[in-house]
Tab-separated table of C-alpha atoms and ligand atoms in Angstrom:
chain	number	residue	atom	x	y	z
A	1	MET	CA	10.591	-14.273	-7.069
A	2	SER	CA	8.298	-11.206	-7.392
A	3	ALA	CA	8.784	-8.319	-4.972
A	4	LEU	CA	5.443	-9.106	-3.340
A	5	ARG	CA	6.372	-12.780	-2.949
A	6	GLU	CA	9.616	-11.683	-1.265
A	7	ARG	CA	7.723	-9.411	1.117
A	8	ILE	CA	5.442	-12.302	2.082
A	9	ALA	CA	8.522	-14.507	2.660
A	10	SER	CA	10.150	-11.944	4.968
A	11	LEU	CA	6.905	-11.389	6.856
A	12	ILE	CA	6.619	-15.143	7.502
A	13	ALA	CA	10.314	-15.286	8.457
A	14	ALA	CA	9.775	-12.461	10.951
A	15	GLN	CA	6.439	-13.405	12.496
A	16	GLY	CA	5.885	-17.064	11.638
A	17	PRO	CA	2.770	-18.357	9.851
A	18	ILE	CA	0.372	-15.642	8.656
A	19	SER	CA	-3.423	-15.930	8.568
A	20	VAL	CA	-5.306	-16.463	5.312
A	21	ALA	CA	-6.760	-12.956	5.881
A	22	GLN	CA	-3.290	-11.392	6.028
A	23	PHE	CA	-2.308	-13.257	2.884
A	24	MET	CA	-5.432	-12.047	1.055
A	25	THR	CA	-4.846	-8.442	2.082
A	26	LEU	CA	-1.282	-8.524	0.728
A	27	ALA	CA	-2.183	-10.386	-2.463
A	28	LEU	CA	-5.069	-8.018	-3.256
A	29	HIS	CA	-3.911	-4.645	-1.936
A	30	ASP	CA	-0.120	-4.484	-1.598
A	31	ALA	CA	0.686	-1.036	-3.040
A	32	GLU	CA	3.275	-2.371	-5.497
A	33	GLY	CA	2.245	-5.927	-6.305
A	34	GLY	CA	-1.368	-6.289	-5.127
A	35	TYR	CA	-3.915	-7.612	-7.602
A	36	TYR	CA	-6.372	-4.684	-7.422
A	37	ALA	CA	-3.701	-2.066	-6.717
A	38	THR	CA	-1.992	-2.697	-10.044
A	39	ARG	CA	-4.602	-3.456	-12.702
A	40	ASP	CA	-8.116	-3.300	-14.144
A	41	PRO	CA	-9.167	-6.962	-14.003
A	42	PHE	CA	-12.644	-6.694	-15.528
A	43	GLY	CA	-14.163	-7.577	-18.862
A	44	VAL	CA	-13.743	-10.145	-21.583
A	45	ALA	CA	-10.008	-9.490	-21.882
A	46	GLY	CA	-9.588	-9.388	-18.098
A	47	ASP	CA	-10.014	-12.028	-15.420
A	48	PHE	CA	-13.754	-11.926	-14.832
A	49	ILE	CA	-16.987	-10.177	-15.822
A	50	THR	CA	-19.362	-8.702	-13.265
A	51	ALA	CA	-23.073	-7.913	-13.551
A	52	PRO	CA	-22.708	-4.187	-14.342
A	53	GLU	CA	-20.283	-5.077	-17.161
A	54	ILE	CA	-22.810	-7.566	-18.593
A	55	SER	CA	-25.561	-4.992	-19.079
A	56	GLN	CA	-26.469	-1.363	-18.340
A	57	MET	CA	-29.806	-2.679	-17.050
A	58	PHE	CA	-28.196	-3.911	-13.830
A	59	GLY	CA	-26.957	-0.479	-12.715
A	60	GLU	CA	-30.191	1.140	-13.883
A	61	MET	CA	-32.284	-1.164	-11.681
A	62	LEU	CA	-30.070	-0.424	-8.677
A	63	GLY	CA	-30.212	3.330	-9.307
A	64	LEU	CA	-34.016	3.181	-9.406
A	65	TRP	CA	-34.011	1.103	-6.215
A	66	CYS	CA	-32.159	3.945	-4.462
A	67	VAL	CA	-34.589	6.560	-5.818
A	68	GLN	CA	-37.565	4.511	-4.571
A	69	VAL	CA	-36.094	3.986	-1.093
A	70	TRP	CA	-35.331	7.720	-0.850
A	71	HIS	CA	-38.847	8.520	-2.057
A	72	ASP	CA	-40.463	6.175	0.490
A	73	GLN	CA	-38.608	7.936	3.308
A	74	GLY	CA	-39.944	11.414	2.544
A	75	GLN	CA	-37.376	12.509	-0.063
A	76	PRO	CA	-34.829	14.174	2.233
A	77	LYS	CA	-33.093	17.037	0.392
A	78	ASN	CA	-29.558	16.225	1.510
A	79	LYS	CA	-28.475	12.640	1.086
A	80	ARG	CA	-25.469	10.611	0.078
A	81	LEU	CA	-25.049	7.894	-2.545
A	82	VAL	CA	-22.098	5.621	-1.834
A	83	GLU	CA	-20.732	2.694	-3.793
A	84	LEU	CA	-18.296	0.223	-2.260
A	85	GLY	CA	-15.662	-1.189	-4.633
A	86	PRO	CA	-16.981	0.384	-7.845
A	87	GLY	CA	-14.653	-1.448	-10.256
A	88	ARG	CA	-14.764	0.407	-13.563
A	89	GLY	CA	-17.485	2.833	-12.426
A	90	THR	CA	-20.041	1.317	-14.787
A	91	LEU	CA	-22.696	0.590	-12.162
A	92	MET	CA	-22.576	4.168	-10.838
A	93	ALA	CA	-22.743	5.656	-14.352
A	94	ASP	CA	-25.845	3.574	-15.162
A	95	ALA	CA	-27.446	4.245	-11.760
A	96	LEU	CA	-27.001	8.026	-12.033
A	97	ARG	CA	-28.387	8.049	-15.563
A	98	ALA	CA	-31.480	6.070	-14.497
A	99	ALA	CA	-31.943	8.373	-11.485
A	100	ARG	CA	-32.554	11.307	-13.821
A	101	VAL	CA	-36.242	10.259	-13.718
A	102	ALA	CA	-36.209	12.016	-10.324
A	103	PRO	CA	-34.224	15.267	-10.759
A	104	GLU	CA	-34.754	16.189	-7.086
A	105	PHE	CA	-32.916	13.030	-6.112
A	106	LEU	CA	-29.819	14.234	-7.949
A	107	LEU	CA	-30.021	17.729	-6.403
A	108	GLY	CA	-27.993	17.972	-3.200
A	109	LEU	CA	-26.664	14.453	-3.667
A	110	ASP	CA	-23.165	13.733	-2.338
A	111	VAL	CA	-21.786	10.881	-4.467
A	112	VAL	CA	-18.896	8.984	-2.904
A	113	MET	CA	-16.880	6.096	-4.315
A	114	VAL	CA	-15.141	3.862	-1.775
A	115	GLU	CA	-12.183	2.420	-3.674
A	116	ALA	CA	-8.820	1.207	-2.395
A	117	SER	CA	-7.099	0.881	-5.767
A	118	PRO	CA	-5.540	4.002	-7.331
A	119	VAL	CA	-5.674	2.358	-10.774
A	120	LEU	CA	-9.412	1.715	-10.478
A	121	GLN	CA	-10.081	5.180	-8.966
A	122	LYS	CA	-8.633	6.617	-12.168
A	123	ALA	CA	-10.719	4.340	-14.399
A	124	GLN	CA	-13.855	5.351	-12.453
A	125	ALA	CA	-13.105	9.083	-12.756
A	126	GLU	CA	-12.675	8.682	-16.502
A	127	LYS	CA	-15.946	6.749	-16.838
A	128	LEU	CA	-17.884	9.309	-14.811
A	129	LYS	CA	-16.370	12.516	-16.134
A	130	ASP	CA	-19.532	13.504	-18.029
A	131	CYS	CA	-22.142	12.112	-15.642
A	132	GLY	CA	-23.147	15.542	-14.342
A	133	ALA	CA	-22.760	14.715	-10.644
A	134	ARG	CA	-19.946	15.846	-8.368
A	135	ILE	CA	-18.129	12.782	-7.130
A	136	ARG	CA	-15.466	12.258	-4.501
A	137	TRP	CA	-13.333	9.253	-3.623
A	138	VAL	CA	-12.277	7.719	-0.299
A	139	THR	CA	-10.264	4.548	0.248
A	140	HIS	CA	-12.471	3.104	2.979
A	141	PHE	CA	-15.874	3.632	4.596
A	142	ASP	CA	-14.931	6.435	6.991
A	143	ASP	CA	-16.490	8.999	9.347
A	144	SER	CA	-17.146	11.428	6.496
A	145	LEU	CA	-19.993	9.097	5.435
A	146	THR	CA	-21.996	9.057	8.654
A	147	ASP	CA	-23.805	12.428	8.834
A	148	LEU	CA	-26.497	12.142	6.118
A	149	PRO	CA	-29.141	9.675	4.969
A	150	LEU	CA	-27.127	6.986	3.223
A	151	LEU	CA	-27.962	5.095	0.041
A	152	LEU	CA	-25.286	2.491	-0.457
A	153	LEU	CA	-24.615	-0.040	-3.204
A	154	ALA	CA	-22.065	-2.865	-3.129
A	155	ASN	CA	-21.798	-5.387	-5.955
A	156	GLU	CA	-19.172	-8.126	-5.661
A	157	PHE	CA	-17.424	-6.145	-2.937
A	158	PHE	CA	-17.846	-8.262	0.186
A	159	ASP	CA	-16.426	-11.355	-1.531
A	160	ALA	CA	-13.089	-9.523	-1.829
A	161	LEU	CA	-12.786	-8.845	1.903
A	162	PRO	CA	-10.282	-10.994	3.775
A	163	ILE	CA	-11.467	-14.116	5.582
A	164	ARG	CA	-9.890	-16.333	8.205
A	165	GLN	CA	-10.407	-20.080	7.961
A	166	TYR	CA	-10.790	-22.662	10.724
A	167	VAL	CA	-10.677	-26.401	10.116
A	168	LYS	CA	-12.351	-29.016	12.308
A	169	THR	CA	-9.859	-31.588	13.619
A	170	ALA	CA	-9.856	-34.215	16.340
A	171	ARG	CA	-8.249	-31.657	18.654
A	172	GLY	CA	-10.773	-28.869	17.899
A	173	TRP	CA	-11.079	-26.020	15.375
A	174	CYS	CA	-7.577	-25.080	14.185
A	175	GLU	CA	-6.819	-21.947	12.148
A	176	ARG	CA	-5.480	-22.503	8.660
A	177	MET	CA	-2.285	-20.497	8.163
A	178	VAL	CA	0.059	-19.697	5.270
A	179	VAL	CA	3.632	-20.927	5.764
A	180	GLU	CA	6.865	-21.329	3.764
A	181	LYS	CA	7.763	-24.911	2.951
A	182	ALA	CA	10.766	-25.874	0.787
A	183	GLY	CA	10.842	-22.488	-0.939
A	184	ALA	CA	7.106	-22.375	-1.705
A	185	LEU	CA	4.029	-21.059	0.079
A	186	ASP	CA	1.823	-23.705	1.607
A	187	PHE	CA	-1.102	-24.083	3.977
A	188	ALA	CA	-0.656	-25.529	7.469
A	189	LEU	CA	-2.973	-25.818	10.441
A	190	ALA	CA	-2.080	-23.993	13.631
A	191	PRO	CA	-1.028	-26.693	16.101
A	192	ALA	CA	-3.246	-25.404	18.912
A	193	PRO	CA	-7.006	-25.189	18.411
A	194	THR	CA	-8.717	-21.790	18.535
A	195	PRO	CA	-10.531	-21.580	21.871
A	196	SER	CA	-13.843	-20.385	20.465
A	197	ALA	CA	-16.972	-21.862	21.922
A	198	ALA	CA	-18.945	-19.872	19.331
A	199	ILE	CA	-17.461	-21.759	16.390
A	200	ALA	CA	-17.906	-25.081	18.094
A	201	ALA	CA	-21.538	-24.360	18.951
A	202	SER	CA	-22.591	-22.974	15.558
A	203	ARG	CA	-20.827	-25.738	13.627
A	204	ALA	CA	-21.385	-28.678	15.926
A	205	ALA	CA	-22.387	-30.953	13.041
A	206	ALA	CA	-19.248	-30.268	10.976
A	207	PRO	CA	-17.337	-33.369	9.897
A	208	ASP	CA	-13.583	-33.665	10.445
A	209	GLY	CA	-11.872	-31.481	7.856
A	210	GLY	CA	-14.919	-29.173	7.693
A	211	VAL	CA	-13.966	-25.531	7.167
A	212	TYR	CA	-15.424	-22.448	8.830
A	213	GLU	CA	-14.748	-19.074	7.208
A	214	VAL	CA	-15.109	-15.759	9.030
A	215	SER	CA	-14.656	-12.225	7.773
A	216	ALA	CA	-14.229	-9.734	10.597
A	217	SER	CA	-13.797	-6.961	7.989
A	218	ALA	CA	-17.151	-7.768	6.398
A	219	THR	CA	-19.149	-7.933	9.620
A	220	ALA	CA	-17.527	-4.815	11.128
A	221	LEU	CA	-18.205	-2.812	7.965
A	222	THR	CA	-21.803	-4.057	7.743
A	223	GLU	CA	-22.454	-3.046	11.328
A	224	ALA	CA	-21.010	0.450	10.704
A	225	ILE	CA	-23.231	0.910	7.631
A	226	ALA	CA	-26.294	-0.376	9.511
A	227	ARG	CA	-25.698	2.151	12.275
A	228	VAL	CA	-25.746	5.094	9.850
A	229	ILE	CA	-28.890	3.813	8.149
A	230	ALA	CA	-30.681	3.199	11.449
A	231	GLU	CA	-29.795	6.696	12.715
A	232	LYS	CA	-29.922	8.856	9.573
A	233	GLY	CA	-32.152	6.873	7.202
A	234	GLY	CA	-31.555	5.546	3.709
A	235	GLY	CA	-30.848	1.978	2.642
A	236	ALA	CA	-28.043	-0.336	1.608
A	237	LEU	CA	-28.071	-3.046	-1.025
A	238	PHE	CA	-25.404	-5.746	-1.152
A	239	LEU	CA	-25.236	-8.115	-4.122
A	240	ASP	CA	-22.764	-10.935	-4.109
A	241	TYR	CA	-22.360	-14.650	-4.491
A	242	GLY	CA	-22.675	-16.496	-1.267
A	243	TYR	CA	-24.839	-18.556	1.019
A	244	GLY	CA	-27.686	-17.781	3.390
A	245	GLU	CA	-28.738	-20.087	6.201
A	246	GLU	CA	-27.465	-23.148	4.366
A	247	ALA	CA	-23.737	-22.539	5.005
A	248	GLY	CA	-21.878	-25.742	4.217
A	249	TYR	CA	-18.649	-26.987	5.660
A	250	GLY	CA	-16.452	-26.669	2.588
A	251	GLU	CA	-13.978	-23.917	1.869
A	252	THR	CA	-14.975	-21.242	-0.640
A	253	LEU	CA	-11.765	-19.240	-0.977
A	254	GLN	CA	-10.817	-19.222	-4.644
A	255	ALA	CA	-8.314	-17.711	-7.056
A	256	VAL	CA	-9.395	-16.697	-10.556
A	257	GLY	CA	-7.184	-15.495	-13.405
A	258	GLY	CA	-7.973	-15.255	-17.113
A	259	HIS	CA	-11.550	-16.542	-16.538
A	260	SER	CA	-10.428	-19.811	-14.934
A	261	PHE	CA	-9.529	-21.122	-11.500
A	262	ALA	CA	-5.918	-20.795	-10.374
A	263	ASP	CA	-3.740	-22.014	-7.516
A	264	LEU	CA	-4.355	-19.948	-4.355
A	265	LEU	CA	-0.730	-19.555	-3.323
A	266	ALA	CA	1.348	-19.947	-6.487
A	267	ALA	CA	1.479	-16.348	-7.674
A	268	PRO	CA	0.249	-13.831	-5.087
A	269	GLY	CA	-0.939	-10.597	-6.728
A	270	GLU	CA	-1.501	-12.214	-10.143
A	271	ASP	CA	-4.966	-13.681	-9.563
A	272	ASP	CA	-8.165	-12.429	-7.989
A	273	LEU	CA	-8.919	-13.957	-4.579
A	274	SER	CA	-12.447	-14.119	-3.254
A	275	ALA	CA	-14.657	-16.125	-0.927
A	276	HIS	CA	-18.395	-16.747	-0.823
A	277	VAL	CA	-20.202	-14.214	1.308
A	278	ASP	CA	-21.775	-15.458	4.542
A	279	PHE	CA	-25.068	-13.544	4.287
A	280	ALA	CA	-26.356	-14.845	7.610
A	281	ALA	CA	-23.304	-13.327	9.337
A	282	LEU	CA	-23.820	-10.000	7.529
A	283	ALA	CA	-27.523	-10.000	8.429
A	284	ALA	CA	-26.710	-10.589	12.106
A	285	ALA	CA	-24.119	-7.777	12.060
A	286	ALA	CA	-26.638	-5.412	10.423
A	287	GLN	CA	-29.270	-6.197	13.054
A	288	HIS	CA	-26.710	-5.598	15.748
A	289	GLY	CA	-26.099	-2.183	14.173
A	290	GLY	CA	-29.831	-1.401	14.447
A	291	ALA	CA	-30.987	-1.894	10.863
A	292	ARG	CA	-33.853	-4.019	9.595
A	293	VAL	CA	-32.707	-6.685	7.150
A	294	TYR	CA	-34.455	-7.926	3.989
A	295	GLY	CA	-33.215	-11.035	2.200
A	296	PRO	CA	-30.927	-12.601	1.249
A	297	ARG	CA	-33.017	-13.134	-1.871
A	298	ALA	CA	-31.841	-14.734	-5.118
A	299	GLN	CA	-30.535	-12.073	-7.520
A	300	GLY	CA	-32.731	-13.451	-10.308
A	301	GLU	CA	-35.951	-13.011	-8.312
A	302	PHE	CA	-34.820	-9.641	-7.012
A	303	LEU	CA	-34.074	-8.221	-10.480
A	304	ALA	CA	-37.226	-9.747	-11.973
A	305	ASP	CA	-39.316	-8.076	-9.240
A	306	LEU	CA	-37.660	-4.750	-9.992
A	307	GLY	CA	-38.823	-5.078	-13.593
A	308	ILE	CA	-35.606	-5.834	-15.458
A	309	THR	CA	-37.487	-7.770	-18.161
A	310	GLY	CA	-39.700	-4.773	-18.905
A	311	ARG	CA	-36.594	-2.622	-19.202
A	312	ALA	CA	-35.116	-5.099	-21.695
A	313	GLU	CA	-38.292	-4.953	-23.812
A	314	GLN	CA	-38.133	-1.167	-23.805
A	315	LEU	CA	-34.522	-1.241	-24.992
A	316	MET	CA	-35.368	-3.792	-27.686
A	317	LYS	CA	-38.109	-1.541	-29.049
A	318	SER	CA	-35.764	1.377	-29.471
A	319	ASN	CA	-33.026	-0.824	-30.933
A	320	PRO	CA	-34.302	-4.120	-32.433
A	321	ASP	CA	-30.772	-5.071	-33.538
A	322	ALA	CA	-29.767	-5.329	-29.877
A	323	ALA	CA	-32.470	-7.918	-29.081
A	324	GLN	CA	-30.239	-10.961	-29.103
A	325	GLY	CA	-27.641	-9.352	-26.835
A	326	LEU	CA	-30.347	-8.200	-24.438
A	327	PHE	CA	-31.894	-11.694	-24.224
A	328	ALA	CA	-28.458	-13.132	-23.489
A	329	ALA	CA	-27.768	-10.497	-20.816
A	330	ILE	CA	-31.098	-11.114	-19.076
A	331	GLU	CA	-30.441	-14.856	-19.087
A	332	ARG	CA	-26.997	-14.342	-17.535
A	333	LEU	CA	-28.215	-11.983	-14.834
A	334	ILE	CA	-31.373	-13.817	-13.747
A	335	GLY	CA	-31.146	-17.372	-15.131
A	336	PRO	CA	-31.101	-19.863	-12.228
A	337	GLN	CA	-28.222	-21.800	-13.798
A	338	GLN	CA	-26.249	-18.579	-14.303
A	339	MET	CA	-26.036	-15.707	-11.813
A	340	GLY	CA	-29.694	-15.789	-10.769
A	341	ASN	CA	-29.428	-18.231	-7.854
A	342	LEU	CA	-25.814	-18.170	-6.705
A	343	PHE	CA	-25.870	-14.386	-6.420
A	344	LYS	CA	-28.020	-12.934	-3.673
A	345	ALA	CA	-29.344	-9.541	-2.654
A	346	LEU	CA	-29.453	-8.307	0.938
A	347	ALA	CA	-30.959	-4.959	1.970
A	348	LEU	CA	-30.505	-2.909	5.157
A	349	LEU	CA	-33.148	-0.317	6.064
A	350	PRO	CA	-34.135	1.746	9.089
A	351	PRO	CA	-36.531	-0.284	11.280
A	352	SER	CA	-39.336	2.239	10.647
A	353	ALA	CA	-39.063	2.220	6.837
A	354	GLU	CA	-41.391	0.275	4.592
A	355	LYS	CA	-40.333	-2.804	2.668
A	356	PRO	CA	-37.944	-1.866	-0.158
A	357	PRO	CA	-38.673	-2.879	-3.764
A	358	GLY	CA	-37.467	-6.313	-4.814
A	359	PHE	CA	-38.016	-8.143	-1.486
B	401	SAH	N1	-18.413	-3.551	-8.065
B	401	SAH	C1	-17.590	-3.741	-9.246
B	401	SAH	C2	-16.217	-4.349	-8.916
B	401	SAH	C3	-16.154	-5.586	-8.101
B	401	SAH	S1	-14.478	-6.134	-7.768
B	401	SAH	C4	-18.336	-4.582	-10.261
B	401	SAH	O1	-19.354	-5.151	-9.908
B	401	SAH	O2	-17.894	-4.639	-11.413
B	401	SAH	C5	-14.108	-5.501	-6.189
B	401	SAH	C6	-13.896	-3.998	-6.128
B	401	SAH	O3	-13.685	-3.651	-4.766
B	401	SAH	C7	-12.683	-3.466	-6.868
B	401	SAH	O4	-13.008	-2.169	-7.345
B	401	SAH	C8	-11.619	-3.418	-5.783
B	401	SAH	O5	-10.552	-2.569	-6.056
B	401	SAH	C9	-12.449	-2.951	-4.610
B	401	SAH	N2	-11.958	-3.344	-3.281
B	401	SAH	C10	-11.638	-4.599	-2.879
B	401	SAH	N3	-11.305	-4.605	-1.575
B	401	SAH	C11	-11.435	-3.320	-1.148
B	401	SAH	C12	-11.253	-2.681	0.118
B	401	SAH	N4	-10.874	-3.377	1.198
B	401	SAH	N5	-11.496	-1.362	0.217
B	401	SAH	C13	-11.907	-0.644	-0.868
B	401	SAH	N6	-12.090	-1.195	-2.084
B	401	SAH	C14	-11.857	-2.505	-2.232
């Protein structure tokens, strides 16, 4: 049994069943055995590939989005650029390079990476060592990020935040817990239903066995970001796979290792765990925090509006040999059968600001 698996066993022995959210937090972030805490999972040789690793064009488009939003709000001299969960640092490197079209944007810019994993913090520092900007790291979105206009990017970050799951049964909505059964981890429903009228009302049409997933971490963080943007200005852009109004009743929690699906409970810390993002819940949290919300809009439409195809043509002209790779990258990022529809973009702006590009 791995050390992390033993820690989960003693936690369950001490407190009884643990929530799916607690299990996710341990499996992803345990300092010794957690998935992100111990490795760089990205790329062809890793467990999955994300948009910034597919093409430099993705980060460039997002960098230019930030410059435009800053420009539209009167180009404040002091401002902060924050990325949540920056992975290998590729998106930030591409965004900062693209932002050189507006040198005043880069002057007086506080660049902050919000990254929990020490391994990935190191990979990011290495990637960005020659980028020309001064960068600092924090492990979570904290009070040091609230005093300036905020431009914030988050790609495939919210899907990694812990969720709790509730299952509709004849006796009401019962929380799904992680338990020990015959020496293995297993799921079991809490015997007593969760007394939440809110779940019952919003999911009245759910069939028996229907699942409702909630991420308190995601909504609390979104509200905190919205508050800064409403008060200080700026804009936030979340890109992730998830659903908008059309939330279904199935579960979306998944484990991925070596580019294929894995068992959720078999080897905690060895596979990536993620869940589809509930964009309607994030939008409601952002409005509660005082921001105006744009989207969710399909990633394909969003990137096409920002001009990603024109950027590809430009790159092809300067390097015709790269044409095939660029066509393939564009297809992956915006093709409706690929990432174009499943992935969505959501933007948070101050209520007084004009519509951001791409929406
Ligand atoms: N944005 C990157 C990586 C996505 S994977 C890309 O698109 O390639 C998720 C990232 O979020 C990883 O860097 C992971 O270490 C980080 N992360 C996950 N949960 C976190 C948390 N609660 N706090 C801070 N960082 C977190």
